[in-house]
CSV table of C-alpha atoms and ligand atoms in Angstrom, one decimal:
chain,number,residue,atom,x,y,z
A,17,UNK,CA,1.7,-17.4,-11.6
A,18,UNK,CA,4.5,-18.7,-9.5
A,19,UNK,CA,3.4,-19.1,-5.9
A,20,UNK,CA,6.1,-19.8,-3.3
A,21,UNK,CA,5.5,-23.3,-1.8
A,22,UNK,CA,4.9,-22.2,1.8
A,23,UNK,CA,2.4,-19.6,0.6
A,24,UNK,CA,0.6,-22.2,-1.6
A,25,UNK,CA,0.5,-24.6,1.3
A,26,UNK,CA,-0.9,-22.0,3.7
A,27,UNK,CA,-3.6,-21.0,1.2
A,28,UNK,CA,-4.6,-24.6,0.7
A,29,UNK,CA,-5.0,-25.1,4.4
A,30,UNK,CA,-6.8,-21.8,4.9
A,31,UNK,CA,-4.0,-20.4,7.0
A,32,UNK,CA,-3.2,-16.7,7.4
A,33,UNK,CA,-1.3,-15.1,4.4
A,34,UNK,CA,-0.6,-11.4,3.9
A,35,UNK,CA,0.2,-9.9,0.5
A,36,UNK,CA,2.8,-7.1,0.3
A,37,UNK,CA,3.5,-4.8,-2.6
A,38,UNK,CA,6.9,-4.2,-4.3
A,39,UNK,CA,6.6,-0.6,-5.8
A,40,UNK,CA,7.5,0.8,-2.4
A,41,UNK,CA,10.7,-1.3,-2.7
A,42,UNK,CA,11.6,-0.2,-6.3
A,43,UNK,CA,10.2,3.3,-6.3
A,44,UNK,CA,9.0,4.3,-2.9
A,45,UNK,CA,12.1,4.2,-0.7
A,46,UNK,CA,15.8,4.6,-1.4
A,47,UNK,CA,18.3,1.8,-1.2
A,48,UNK,CA,19.2,0.3,1.3
A,49,UNK,CA,16.2,1.3,3.5
A,50,UNK,CA,13.9,-0.3,0.9
A,51,UNK,CA,15.4,-3.8,1.5
A,52,UNK,CA,15.5,-3.3,5.3
A,53,UNK,CA,11.8,-2.2,5.3
A,54,UNK,CA,10.7,-5.0,3.0
A,55,UNK,CA,12.4,-7.5,5.3
A,56,UNK,CA,11.0,-5.9,8.5
A,57,UNK,CA,7.5,-6.0,7.0
A,58,UNK,CA,7.9,-9.7,6.3
A,59,UNK,CA,9.1,-10.3,9.9
A,60,UNK,CA,6.2,-8.3,11.3
A,61,UNK,CA,3.7,-10.5,9.4
A,62,UNK,CA,5.5,-13.6,10.7
A,63,UNK,CA,5.5,-12.3,14.2
A,64,UNK,CA,1.7,-12.5,14.1
A,65,UNK,CA,1.8,-16.1,12.9
A,66,UNK,CA,1.0,-15.3,9.3
A,67,UNK,CA,2.9,-15.9,6.1
A,68,UNK,CA,4.1,-12.9,4.0
A,69,UNK,CA,3.9,-12.9,0.2
A,70,UNK,CA,5.6,-10.0,-1.4
A,71,UNK,CA,4.5,-9.8,-5.0
A,72,UNK,CA,6.2,-8.7,-8.3
A,73,UNK,CA,6.7,-9.7,-11.9
A,74,UNK,CA,10.0,-11.4,-12.7
A,75,UNK,CA,11.0,-12.5,-16.2
A,76,UNK,CA,7.4,-11.9,-17.2
A,77,UNK,CA,6.0,-14.2,-14.5
A,78,UNK,CA,3.9,-13.0,-11.6
A,79,UNK,CA,5.6,-14.2,-8.5
A,80,UNK,CA,3.5,-14.5,-5.3
A,81,UNK,CA,6.1,-14.6,-2.5
A,82,UNK,CA,9.5,-13.2,-3.4
A,83,UNK,CA,12.6,-14.6,-1.7
A,84,UNK,CA,15.4,-12.5,-0.2
A,85,UNK,CA,17.5,-12.3,-3.3
A,86,UNK,CA,14.5,-11.3,-5.4
A,87,UNK,CA,13.7,-8.5,-3.0
A,88,UNK,CA,17.3,-7.3,-3.1
A,89,UNK,CA,17.3,-7.4,-6.9
A,90,UNK,CA,14.1,-5.2,-7.1
A,91,UNK,CA,15.6,-2.8,-4.5
A,92,UNK,CA,18.8,-2.1,-6.3
A,93,UNK,CA,18.1,-2.5,-10.0
A,94,UNK,CA,17.3,0.8,-11.8
A,95,UNK,CA,14.7,0.5,-14.6
A,96,UNK,CA,12.4,-2.0,-13.0
A,97,UNK,CA,8.9,-1.0,-14.4
A,98,UNK,CA,6.4,0.3,-11.9
A,99,UNK,CA,3.3,-1.8,-12.9
A,100,UNK,CA,-0.3,-0.8,-12.5
A,101,UNK,CA,-3.1,-3.2,-13.6
A,102,UNK,CA,-2.8,-1.9,-17.2
A,103,UNK,CA,0.9,-2.8,-17.3
A,104,UNK,CA,0.5,-6.5,-16.3
A,105,UNK,CA,-0.2,-8.0,-19.7
A,106,UNK,CA,2.5,-5.8,-21.3
A,107,UNK,CA,5.3,-6.7,-18.9
A,108,UNK,CA,4.3,-10.4,-19.0
A,109,UNK,CA,4.4,-10.5,-22.8
A,110,UNK,CA,7.8,-8.7,-22.8
A,111,UNK,CA,9.1,-11.1,-20.2
A,112,UNK,CA,10.2,-8.2,-18.2
A,113,UNK,CA,10.7,-7.3,-14.5
A,114,UNK,CA,8.2,-5.1,-12.8
A,115,UNK,CA,7.2,-4.1,-9.3
A,116,UNK,CA,3.5,-4.0,-8.5
A,117,UNK,CA,1.6,-1.0,-7.2
A,118,UNK,CA,-1.3,-1.3,-4.7
A,119,UNK,CA,-3.6,-1.8,-7.7
A,120,UNK,CA,-1.5,-4.5,-9.5
A,121,UNK,CA,-0.7,-6.3,-6.2
A,122,UNK,CA,-4.4,-6.6,-5.4
A,123,UNK,CA,-5.1,-7.9,-8.9
A,124,UNK,CA,-2.5,-10.7,-8.5
A,125,UNK,CA,-3.0,-11.4,-4.8
A,126,UNK,CA,-6.8,-11.9,-5.2
A,127,UNK,CA,-6.2,-14.3,-8.1
A,128,UNK,CA,-3.9,-16.3,-5.9
A,129,UNK,CA,-6.5,-16.5,-3.2
A,130,UNK,CA,-5.0,-14.1,-0.7
A,131,UNK,CA,-7.5,-12.0,1.2
A,132,UNK,CA,-5.4,-9.6,3.2
A,133,UNK,CA,-2.9,-7.0,1.9
A,134,UNK,CA,-0.8,-4.5,3.9
A,135,UNK,CA,0.9,-1.4,2.5
A,136,UNK,CA,1.8,2.2,3.3
A,137,UNK,CA,-0.5,4.6,1.6
A,138,UNK,CA,-2.8,4.0,-1.4
A,139,UNK,CA,-2.8,6.3,-4.4
A,140,UNK,CA,-5.6,8.7,-5.0
A,141,UNK,CA,-6.5,12.0,-6.6
A,142,UNK,CA,-3.5,14.3,-7.2
A,143,UNK,CA,-3.4,17.9,-5.9
A,144,UNK,CA,-4.1,20.4,-8.7
A,145,UNK,CA,-4.6,17.5,-11.2
A,146,UNK,CA,-8.1,16.2,-10.6
A,147,UNK,CA,-7.8,14.0,-13.7
A,148,UNK,CA,-4.7,12.2,-12.4
A,149,UNK,CA,-6.5,9.6,-10.3
A,150,UNK,CA,-4.6,6.5,-9.2
A,151,UNK,CA,-5.8,3.2,-10.5
A,152,UNK,CA,-5.6,2.0,-6.9
A,153,UNK,CA,-9.1,3.5,-6.3
A,154,UNK,CA,-10.8,1.6,-9.1
A,155,UNK,CA,-9.1,-1.6,-8.0
A,156,UNK,CA,-10.4,-1.1,-4.4
A,157,UNK,CA,-13.9,-0.9,-5.9
A,158,UNK,CA,-13.7,-4.2,-7.7
A,159,UNK,CA,-11.4,-6.5,-5.7
A,160,UNK,CA,-12.9,-7.9,-2.4
A,161,UNK,CA,-9.8,-8.0,-0.2
A,162,UNK,CA,-9.0,-6.4,3.1
A,163,UNK,CA,-6.4,-3.6,2.5
A,164,UNK,CA,-4.5,-2.3,5.5
A,165,UNK,CA,-2.8,1.2,5.0
A,166,UNK,CA,-2.3,4.6,6.6
A,167,UNK,CA,-4.8,6.3,4.4
A,168,UNK,CA,-3.8,7.8,1.1
A,169,UNK,CA,-0.4,9.4,0.7
A,170,UNK,CA,-0.6,12.9,2.1
A,171,UNK,CA,0.9,14.4,-1.0
A,172,UNK,CA,-2.5,13.8,-2.7
A,173,UNK,CA,-5.8,15.7,-2.4
A,174,UNK,CA,-7.0,13.8,0.6
A,175,UNK,CA,-10.5,15.3,0.7
A,176,UNK,CA,-11.1,14.4,-3.0
A,177,UNK,CA,-9.6,11.0,-2.5
A,178,UNK,CA,-11.9,10.4,0.6
A,179,UNK,CA,-14.9,11.5,-1.5
A,180,UNK,CA,-14.0,9.2,-4.3
A,181,UNK,CA,-13.8,6.2,-2.0
A,182,UNK,CA,-17.3,6.8,-1.0
A,183,UNK,CA,-18.5,7.1,-4.6
A,184,UNK,CA,-16.8,3.8,-5.3
A,185,UNK,CA,-18.5,2.0,-2.4
A,186,UNK,CA,-15.3,1.3,-0.5
A,187,UNK,CA,-16.0,1.0,3.3
A,188,UNK,CA,-13.3,2.8,5.3
A,189,UNK,CA,-12.6,1.2,8.7
A,190,UNK,CA,-10.5,3.2,11.2
A,191,UNK,CA,-8.4,0.9,13.3
A,192,UNK,CA,-8.5,2.5,16.7
A,193,UNK,CA,-9.1,5.8,15.1
A,194,UNK,CA,-12.1,8.0,14.2
A,195,UNK,CA,-10.0,9.9,11.5
A,196,UNK,CA,-8.7,9.1,8.1
A,197,UNK,CA,-5.0,9.2,8.7
A,198,UNK,CA,-2.8,11.6,6.7
A,199,UNK,CA,0.0,9.1,6.1
A,200,UNK,CA,3.0,10.9,7.7
A,201,UNK,CA,0.7,12.3,10.3
A,202,UNK,CA,-2.0,10.6,12.4
A,203,UNK,CA,-4.9,13.0,11.6
A,204,UNK,CA,-6.4,14.6,8.5
A,205,UNK,CA,-9.6,16.1,9.9
A,206,UNK,CA,-11.5,13.6,7.6
A,207,UNK,CA,-13.8,10.9,9.1
A,208,UNK,CA,-13.8,7.2,8.7
A,209,UNK,CA,-17.0,5.2,8.1
A,210,UNK,CA,-16.6,3.2,11.3
A,211,UNK,CA,-14.1,2.9,14.1
A,212,UNK,CA,-13.0,-0.7,14.9
A,213,UNK,CA,-11.0,-1.9,17.9
A,214,UNK,CA,-10.6,-5.6,17.2
A,215,UNK,CA,-9.6,-7.7,14.1
A,216,UNK,CA,-12.8,-9.7,14.7
A,217,UNK,CA,-14.9,-6.7,14.0
A,218,UNK,CA,-13.2,-6.4,10.6
A,219,UNK,CA,-13.7,-10.0,9.9
A,220,UNK,CA,-17.5,-9.7,10.7
A,221,UNK,CA,-17.7,-6.7,8.2
A,222,UNK,CA,-15.9,-8.8,5.6
A,223,UNK,CA,-18.3,-11.6,6.1
A,224,UNK,CA,-21.3,-9.3,5.6
A,225,UNK,CA,-19.8,-7.9,2.5
A,226,UNK,CA,-19.3,-11.4,1.1
A,227,UNK,CA,-22.9,-12.3,1.9
A,228,UNK,CA,-24.0,-9.4,-0.2
A,229,UNK,CA,-21.5,-10.3,-2.9
A,230,UNK,CA,-20.2,-6.7,-2.9
A,231,UNK,CA,-17.0,-6.4,-4.9
A,232,UNK,CA,-15.3,-3.6,-3.0
A,233,UNK,CA,-12.3,-4.0,-0.7
A,234,UNK,CA,-12.5,-3.0,2.9
A,235,UNK,CA,-10.0,-0.2,3.5
A,236,UNK,CA,-8.6,-0.6,7.0
A,237,UNK,CA,-6.8,2.7,7.9
A,238,UNK,CA,-4.1,2.7,10.7
A,239,UNK,CA,-2.4,5.8,11.9
A,240,UNK,CA,1.5,6.0,11.9
A,241,UNK,CA,2.8,5.1,15.4
A,242,UNK,CA,2.8,8.4,17.5
A,243,UNK,CA,6.5,8.3,18.2
A,244,UNK,CA,7.4,8.4,14.5
A,245,UNK,CA,4.7,10.9,13.3
A,246,UNK,CA,5.7,13.9,11.3
A,247,UNK,CA,3.9,17.0,12.6
A,248,UNK,CA,1.1,18.0,10.2
A,249,UNK,CA,2.5,21.5,9.5
A,250,UNK,CA,6.0,20.2,8.8
A,251,UNK,CA,4.6,17.5,6.5
A,252,UNK,CA,2.4,20.0,4.8
A,253,UNK,CA,5.1,22.6,4.1
A,254,UNK,CA,7.4,19.9,2.6
A,255,UNK,CA,4.5,18.5,0.5
A,256,UNK,CA,3.5,21.9,-0.8
A,257,UNK,CA,7.1,22.6,-1.9
A,258,UNK,CA,7.5,19.2,-3.5
A,259,UNK,CA,4.2,19.6,-5.4
A,260,UNK,CA,5.4,23.0,-6.7
A,261,UNK,CA,8.7,21.4,-7.9
A,262,UNK,CA,6.9,18.6,-9.7
A,263,UNK,CA,4.7,21.2,-11.5
A,264,UNK,CA,7.7,23.3,-12.4
A,265,UNK,CA,9.6,20.4,-13.8
A,266,UNK,CA,6.6,19.0,-15.7
A,267,UNK,CA,6.6,15.6,-13.9
A,268,UNK,CA,3.6,13.6,-15.0
A,269,UNK,CA,1.9,10.2,-14.9
A,270,UNK,CA,3.4,7.3,-12.9
A,271,UNK,CA,6.5,9.4,-12.1
A,272,UNK,CA,4.7,11.9,-9.9
A,273,UNK,CA,4.4,9.7,-6.8
A,274,UNK,CA,8.0,8.5,-6.7
A,275,UNK,CA,9.2,12.1,-7.4
A,276,UNK,CA,7.2,13.6,-4.6
A,277,UNK,CA,8.2,10.9,-2.1
A,278,UNK,CA,11.9,11.5,-2.8
A,279,UNK,CA,11.6,15.3,-2.6
A,280,UNK,CA,9.6,15.2,0.7
A,281,UNK,CA,12.4,12.9,2.2
A,282,UNK,CA,15.0,15.5,1.2
A,283,UNK,CA,12.9,18.4,2.5
A,284,UNK,CA,12.3,16.8,5.9
A,285,UNK,CA,15.9,15.6,6.2
A,286,UNK,CA,14.7,12.0,6.3
A,287,UNK,CA,12.0,12.4,8.9
A,288,UNK,CA,9.3,11.5,6.3
A,289,UNK,CA,11.3,8.3,5.7
A,290,UNK,CA,11.2,7.4,9.4
A,291,UNK,CA,7.4,7.9,9.5
A,292,UNK,CA,7.0,5.9,6.3
A,293,UNK,CA,9.2,3.0,7.5
A,294,UNK,CA,7.4,2.9,10.9
A,295,UNK,CA,3.9,2.9,9.4
A,296,UNK,CA,4.8,0.2,6.9
A,297,UNK,CA,6.1,-2.2,9.5
A,298,UNK,CA,3.2,-1.4,11.8
A,299,UNK,CA,0.6,-2.0,9.1
A,300,UNK,CA,2.2,-5.3,8.2
A,301,UNK,CA,1.8,-6.4,11.8
A,302,UNK,CA,-1.9,-5.3,11.8
A,303,UNK,CA,-2.3,-7.2,8.5
A,304,UNK,CA,-0.9,-10.3,10.1
A,305,UNK,CA,-3.4,-10.0,13.0
A,306,UNK,CA,-6.3,-9.6,10.7
A,307,UNK,CA,-5.3,-12.5,8.5
A,308,UNK,CA,-5.1,-14.6,11.7
A,309,UNK,CA,-8.5,-13.6,12.8
A,310,UNK,CA,-9.9,-14.3,9.3
A,311,UNK,CA,-8.4,-17.8,9.2
A,312,UNK,CA,-9.5,-18.6,12.7
A,313,UNK,CA,-13.1,-17.6,12.2
B,429,PSU,N1,2.9,3.8,-0.4
B,429,PSU,C1,4.2,4.0,0.0
B,429,PSU,N2,5.1,4.1,-1.0
B,429,PSU,C2,4.8,3.9,-2.3
B,429,PSU,C3,3.5,3.6,-2.7
B,429,PSU,C4,2.6,3.6,-1.7
B,429,PSU,O1,4.4,4.2,1.2
B,429,PSU,O2,5.8,4.0,-3.1
B,429,PSU,C5,3.2,3.4,-4.2
B,429,PSU,C6,2.1,2.3,-4.2
B,429,PSU,O3,2.6,1.2,-4.9
B,429,PSU,C7,0.9,2.9,-4.9
B,429,PSU,C8,1.6,3.8,-5.8
B,429,PSU,O4,0.1,2.0,-5.5
B,429,PSU,O5,2.6,4.4,-5.0
B,429,PSU,C9,0.6,4.9,-6.4
B,429,PSU,O6,1.1,5.4,-7.6
B,429,PSU,P1,0.2,6.3,-8.6
B,429,PSU,O7,-0.1,7.5,-7.7
B,429,PSU,O8,1.1,6.6,-9.8
B,429,PSU,O9,-1.0,5.5,-8.9
B,430,MN,MN1,-1.2,8.8,-11.5
């Protein structure tokens, strides 16, 4: 693994580091918003006094802490492989370039010694396809990090995803919310396991988890900032249409999520992108705050 020197140094000194994923750059957002958002997320982490480490595979080597040119490359190069955990040994042996999903980012970040990771929405159980379950969920069950997100992407079956998190033993902490957020919208009608107000409460729960040597991540869910929220009905109608298109066109496997995100952006005339961008940057800031509290305590 190639760890950027400032990230390495911060890890050695026990200072705050926040991992960021790269699939949202290569497959989640269109160019050039993807570069702008990736940079804004890094700045948001820094604004809280933590070091950002965006993760990807370049030339077969896992890179912990991309530089600006590497982010730009992932953002504008078609054909970068979207890597889940199963793809990591393949892309490394092929000496290829790959972006990392939530799952693969956690795998690599944890091995590098990073304890906090911020992203947009985790994968989960797909609507109408209960056997298409994102590897993100299994990874959350076995990798003891703190993962900050806005719930699971609303294009999924949120209720089934929420149930699966319970089965897998993943504690769901609502950051200033009682509800599991619905990604583009603040509320889903589903409950969190506990509502927390301060990063220190999250750190205390992480400590208790570690004392018990539980392997699961803590999932910290943060609603999209209210000003950029997509009303639930509007999001739902776009999602339902996009899911229908995916079924009609026979979209399967790892292509489903990027396909749906792109169709929803079209159907909402970019308003889904605004919500997505806003929640990503906000989550990065919250991640920075939690990483600070963790290194202080
Ligand atoms: N969140 C976003 N945009 C994304 C993703 C999450 O705001 O593009 C990506 C993440 O990398 C997540 C992946 O791990 O989608 C899930 O893909 P799948 O459903 O194929 O597991
Ligand atoms: Mn899938």
